[in-house]
Structure formats: C-alpha cells, structure tokens
Coordinates of C-alpha atoms in Angstrom, one line a residue:
M161 CA 118.1 100.6 108.7
E162 CA 119.7 97.9 110.8
Q163 CA 118.0 95.2 108.7
W164 CA 120.0 96.3 105.6
K165 CA 123.5 96.4 107.2
N166 CA 126.0 94.6 104.9
K167 CA 123.2 94.0 102.3
V168 CA 123.7 95.2 98.7
A169 CA 122.1 98.3 97.2
V170 CA 122.3 99.4 93.6
V171 CA 121.6 103.1 92.8
T172 CA 121.2 104.4 89.3
G173 CA 122.2 107.9 88.3
A174 CA 124.6 108.1 91.2
S175 CA 127.0 110.7 89.9
A176 CA 125.2 113.8 91.1
G177 CA 122.0 115.2 92.8
I178 CA 119.7 112.7 94.5
G179 CA 121.7 109.7 93.4
A180 CA 124.9 111.0 94.9
A181 CA 123.2 111.8 98.2
V182 CA 121.6 108.4 98.3
V183 CA 124.8 106.4 97.8
K184 CA 126.5 108.3 100.5
D185 CA 123.7 107.8 103.0
L186 CA 123.3 104.1 102.2
A187 CA 127.1 103.6 102.6
K188 CA 127.0 105.4 105.9
A189 CA 124.1 103.1 106.9
G190 CA 126.4 100.1 106.4
M191 CA 125.1 98.9 103.1
I192 CA 127.4 97.6 100.3
T193 CA 126.4 100.3 97.8
I194 CA 127.0 100.2 94.1
G195 CA 126.6 103.5 92.3
L196 CA 125.8 103.3 88.6
A197 CA 126.5 106.2 86.3
R198 CA 127.9 107.1 82.9
R199 CA 130.3 109.6 84.7
V200 CA 131.7 106.9 86.9
E201 CA 134.6 109.0 88.0
R202 CA 132.2 111.3 89.8
V203 CA 130.8 108.4 91.8
E204 CA 134.3 107.3 92.7
A205 CA 135.0 110.9 94.0
L206 CA 132.1 110.7 96.4
K207 CA 134.2 108.3 98.6
K208 CA 136.0 111.4 100.0
D209 CA 132.8 112.5 101.6
L210 CA 132.6 109.3 103.6
P211 CA 134.4 108.4 106.8
P212 CA 137.6 106.4 106.0
N213 CA 136.2 103.2 107.6
L214 CA 133.2 103.4 105.3
Q215 CA 134.7 104.3 102.0
E216 CA 135.0 100.6 101.0
N217 CA 131.2 100.4 101.2
L218 CA 130.9 102.5 98.0
H219 CA 131.6 101.0 94.6
A220 CA 131.4 102.9 91.3
V221 CA 130.3 101.1 88.2
K222 CA 129.9 102.5 84.7
C223 CA 126.4 101.9 83.2
D224 CA 124.2 103.8 80.8
V225 CA 120.6 102.8 81.8
S226 CA 119.3 103.9 78.5
K227 CA 121.0 100.9 77.0
E228 CA 119.4 97.5 77.8
E229 CA 122.6 95.6 77.0
D230 CA 124.5 97.7 79.5
I231 CA 121.9 97.0 82.2
V232 CA 121.9 93.2 81.6
R233 CA 125.7 93.0 81.7
V234 CA 126.2 95.2 84.7
F235 CA 123.5 93.6 86.9
S236 CA 124.7 90.1 86.1
E237 CA 128.2 91.2 87.1
I238 CA 127.0 92.8 90.4
D239 CA 124.9 89.6 91.2
A240 CA 128.0 87.4 90.8
K241 CA 130.5 89.7 92.5
F242 CA 128.4 90.8 95.5
N243 CA 126.2 87.7 96.0
G244 CA 122.9 89.2 95.0
I245 CA 121.0 92.5 95.1
D246 CA 118.8 93.5 98.0
V247 CA 117.8 97.1 97.3
L248 CA 117.4 98.9 94.0
I249 CA 117.0 102.7 93.8
N250 CA 115.9 103.7 90.3
N251 CA 117.0 107.2 90.4
A252 CA 118.5 107.9 86.9
G253 CA 116.3 110.4 85.0
I254 CA 116.7 113.1 82.4
L255 CA 114.7 116.2 81.3
R256 CA 114.7 117.6 77.7
Y257 CA 113.1 120.8 76.6
T258 CA 111.3 120.5 73.3
E259 CA 107.6 120.6 72.3
L260 CA 106.0 117.3 71.4
I261 CA 104.6 118.9 68.2
K262 CA 108.0 120.3 67.2
K263 CA 109.4 118.6 64.0
D264 CA 112.4 116.4 64.2
N265 CA 112.2 116.0 68.0
S266 CA 112.6 112.2 68.0
V267 CA 116.1 112.2 69.6
P268 CA 115.2 114.1 72.8
V269 CA 111.9 112.3 73.1
R270 CA 113.5 108.9 72.8
K271 CA 116.2 109.7 75.2
V272 CA 113.7 110.6 77.9
I273 CA 111.7 107.4 77.4
D274 CA 114.7 105.2 77.2
T275 CA 116.1 106.5 80.5
N276 CA 113.0 107.4 82.5
V277 CA 110.8 104.5 81.5
L278 CA 112.7 101.7 79.9
G279 CA 115.6 102.2 82.2
V280 CA 113.3 101.7 85.2
V281 CA 111.7 98.6 83.6
F282 CA 114.9 96.9 82.6
C283 CA 116.9 97.7 85.8
T284 CA 114.0 96.4 87.9
R285 CA 113.7 93.3 85.8
E286 CA 117.4 92.4 86.2
A287 CA 117.4 93.3 89.9
Y288 CA 114.2 91.2 90.4
K289 CA 116.0 88.2 88.8
S290 CA 118.7 88.5 91.5
M291 CA 116.3 89.0 94.3
E292 CA 114.3 85.9 93.3
K293 CA 117.5 83.9 93.0
H294 CA 118.8 84.7 96.5
G295 CA 115.4 84.8 98.3
R296 CA 116.2 87.6 100.8
N297 CA 113.9 90.4 101.8
S298 CA 114.3 93.1 99.1
H299 CA 113.0 96.6 98.2
V300 CA 112.8 98.5 94.9
V301 CA 112.4 102.3 95.1
H302 CA 111.4 104.3 92.0
I303 CA 112.3 108.0 92.1
N304 CA 109.2 109.5 90.5
S305 CA 108.1 113.1 90.5
I306 CA 105.0 115.2 91.3
A307 CA 105.0 115.6 87.5
G308 CA 104.0 111.9 87.5
H309 CA 100.7 112.8 89.2
N310 CA 99.8 116.3 88.1
L311 CA 100.3 118.1 84.8
F312 CA 101.6 121.7 85.0
F313 CA 103.3 124.0 82.7
P314 CA 106.7 125.6 83.3
P315 CA 106.9 129.4 83.1
E316 CA 108.9 129.1 79.9
G317 CA 109.6 126.3 77.4
S318 CA 108.1 122.8 77.6
F319 CA 108.8 119.8 79.7
N320 CA 108.3 117.6 76.6
I321 CA 107.7 114.0 77.3
Y322 CA 109.0 114.2 80.9
P323 CA 105.6 114.3 82.7
A324 CA 104.4 111.4 80.5
S325 CA 107.5 109.4 81.5
K326 CA 106.8 110.0 85.2
F327 CA 103.1 109.2 84.8
A328 CA 104.4 105.9 83.4
V329 CA 106.5 105.4 86.6
T330 CA 103.4 105.8 88.7
A331 CA 101.6 103.1 86.7
I332 CA 104.7 100.9 86.7
T333 CA 105.0 101.1 90.5
E334 CA 101.5 99.6 90.9
I335 CA 102.2 97.0 88.3
H336 CA 105.4 96.0 90.1
R337 CA 103.5 95.8 93.4
Q338 CA 101.0 93.4 91.9
E339 CA 103.7 91.3 90.3
F340 CA 106.0 91.3 93.3
I341 CA 103.3 90.0 95.7
K342 CA 103.0 86.9 93.5
S343 CA 106.6 86.0 94.5
T344 CA 107.2 83.5 97.3
H345 CA 109.8 86.0 98.6
H346 CA 109.3 89.4 100.3
I347 CA 109.9 92.2 97.8
K348 CA 108.5 95.7 98.3
V349 CA 108.2 98.5 95.9
T350 CA 107.9 102.3 96.6
S351 CA 107.4 105.4 94.5
V352 CA 109.0 108.6 95.9
S353 CA 107.6 111.7 94.2
P354 CA 109.5 114.9 95.0
G355 CA 108.5 118.4 94.0
L356 CA 111.2 120.7 92.8
V357 CA 114.7 119.5 93.8
N358 CA 117.8 121.6 93.3
T359 CA 119.8 119.2 91.0
E360 CA 121.7 119.2 87.7
I361 CA 118.6 118.0 85.8
F362 CA 117.8 121.6 84.9
L363 CA 119.8 123.5 82.2
P364 CA 122.1 126.3 83.2
E365 CA 119.9 128.9 81.7
H366 CA 117.1 127.9 84.0
K367 CA 119.1 128.1 87.2
E368 CA 118.2 131.7 87.9
M369 CA 114.5 131.0 87.5
I370 CA 114.8 127.9 89.7
S371 CA 116.7 129.8 92.4
K372 CA 113.6 132.0 93.0
M373 CA 111.3 129.0 93.6
P374 CA 110.9 126.9 96.7
A375 CA 113.1 123.8 96.3
L376 CA 114.2 120.7 98.1
E377 CA 117.8 119.6 98.4
P378 CA 118.9 116.1 97.3
E379 CA 119.6 115.2 100.9
D380 CA 115.9 115.7 101.7
I381 CA 115.0 113.0 99.2
S382 CA 117.7 110.6 100.4
Q383 CA 116.5 110.9 104.0
S384 CA 113.0 110.0 102.8
I385 CA 114.4 106.9 101.1
L386 CA 116.1 105.8 104.4
Y387 CA 112.7 106.2 106.1
V388 CA 111.0 104.0 103.4
L389 CA 113.7 101.3 103.6
G390 CA 113.6 101.4 107.4
T391 CA 109.9 100.4 107.7
P392 CA 109.2 96.9 109.2
P393 CA 108.4 94.1 106.8
R394 CA 104.6 94.4 107.4
V395 CA 104.7 98.0 106.1
Q396 CA 104.8 98.9 102.5
V397 CA 104.9 102.7 101.7
H398 CA 103.5 102.6 98.2
E399 CA 103.7 106.4 97.4
L400 CA 105.6 109.1 99.2
T401 CA 105.1 112.7 98.0
I402 CA 107.5 115.4 99.2
K403 CA 107.1 119.0 98.3
P404 CA 109.1 122.0 99.4
F405 CA 107.2 124.3 101.7
G406 CA 105.5 127.0 99.6
E407 CA 105.4 125.1 96.3
M408 CA 102.4 126.3 94.3
Y409 CA 101.6 123.3 92.1

C-alpha cells in the first residue's frame, strides 16, 4: 500500500458495514480518504476509531449515489479540493425484498437499480474524469456479490432485482476494463464478490436467520481490498470472490 500513501480515495456507502471498515483501513494506510454517505454523521464518528495522528486522513461528505446530480457535484468538489481522485471504492448498495411480479413494486425496484447499477456507473464516470485529468496511476474497485455470478433463492422472501443488479456489476466491470485500457494512463478495475457478510443490508427480521449461517465480517472484505490495491502495476486482479467457510451456495 506504500504506493497509495497520501493519495486520494473515495469510498461510497461509508457509514456502516464494508464501507466503514474500508475508510478506516485506507486512512490507517495513509490515504486521504473521503467517505461518502447519506448518513454523513456516522462517517464523521468513525474518526474516533483511528489513531489521533491519522484522524485528519478521513473526511466525511454527504452524497446520495442514487442521485446523479449529487454525484456530479460532489465528485467535482472533491477533485478541486483534494487535487484529484486516485482510488474509487464503489461500495454503496441496497437490498429490497419484493417479488418482481408483485404489483406496484416500482419504487423498491428503481431504488435498487438507481443505487447498485447507476450509482456505480455515474460514480465511476466522474472519478474517471478526475483520473484522466491528473494522469496518475489509479484504481476502481466495485463491491459486487456472489449474487452477481450465481442465482440462488433465500429461505424466505425474494431478493427482488438485487441479483440482476449485481450481474450488471459483473458485466460493467469487464466493460470498464476494456474502456480503461484505451486510456493513455494506468487505470485498473477490480470486482470483489463476497458471500454473506454481516452488515446492515439485511432487515432486522432476518437477523436471526442470518446469525445461523456462515458469514464474513466487513473487515474481511476491507482486507481483501487492501490486497487488491497493493498489487504491483503489472498485476490486475479482475475478480476476487470471497466466501465464508461452510457457505453452501
């Protein structure tokens, strides 16, 4: 991670779970880390988990990645204030429970697509603009899911459009790879696909069910991101799949 010291990282969905673990680890690694979230006060509170001399590495910025106008404004402000963006971690994602065939389900369906798919596309577009402008080595990481590679059915309820949104991220990663290598600059892209992770993405009523299943912790995913970012320039980890030991699907 020495190559990224004092460089700028933007992490979406930084208020809890994987995003919170990632911003803390990147700040500890010496990166100027900007955590984006709707609940910006929770990102600000993460500073207390950092050593005093590293707390200034973490910056909390309010942004709703389901809104394109928010993304465009915030990424432009970050580029101007911090002299560019070197690393983008597209972590923000939501899960809604409703069947695709259920009537009047357009609100939850659109929320998932707007966040999980369009949020990734628009955040990457704006970060790429900054990366091209400054011409430094850069890296984009999409937090995908095993649901983006294999369809499975939960014991109860429906995952709605969520697997489709993650299958989209799988395709988007390859499209980004092909587009990035056309650049005259060195820009990598990686998809990280975890199995079950113990985060707030699940509803409270599902917590008991989840507690009985093998699960990863957010810190496990954060450490995998550090590994991916730490590879030498000649190495591009395209897809990293991480499952908890004992996971059945």
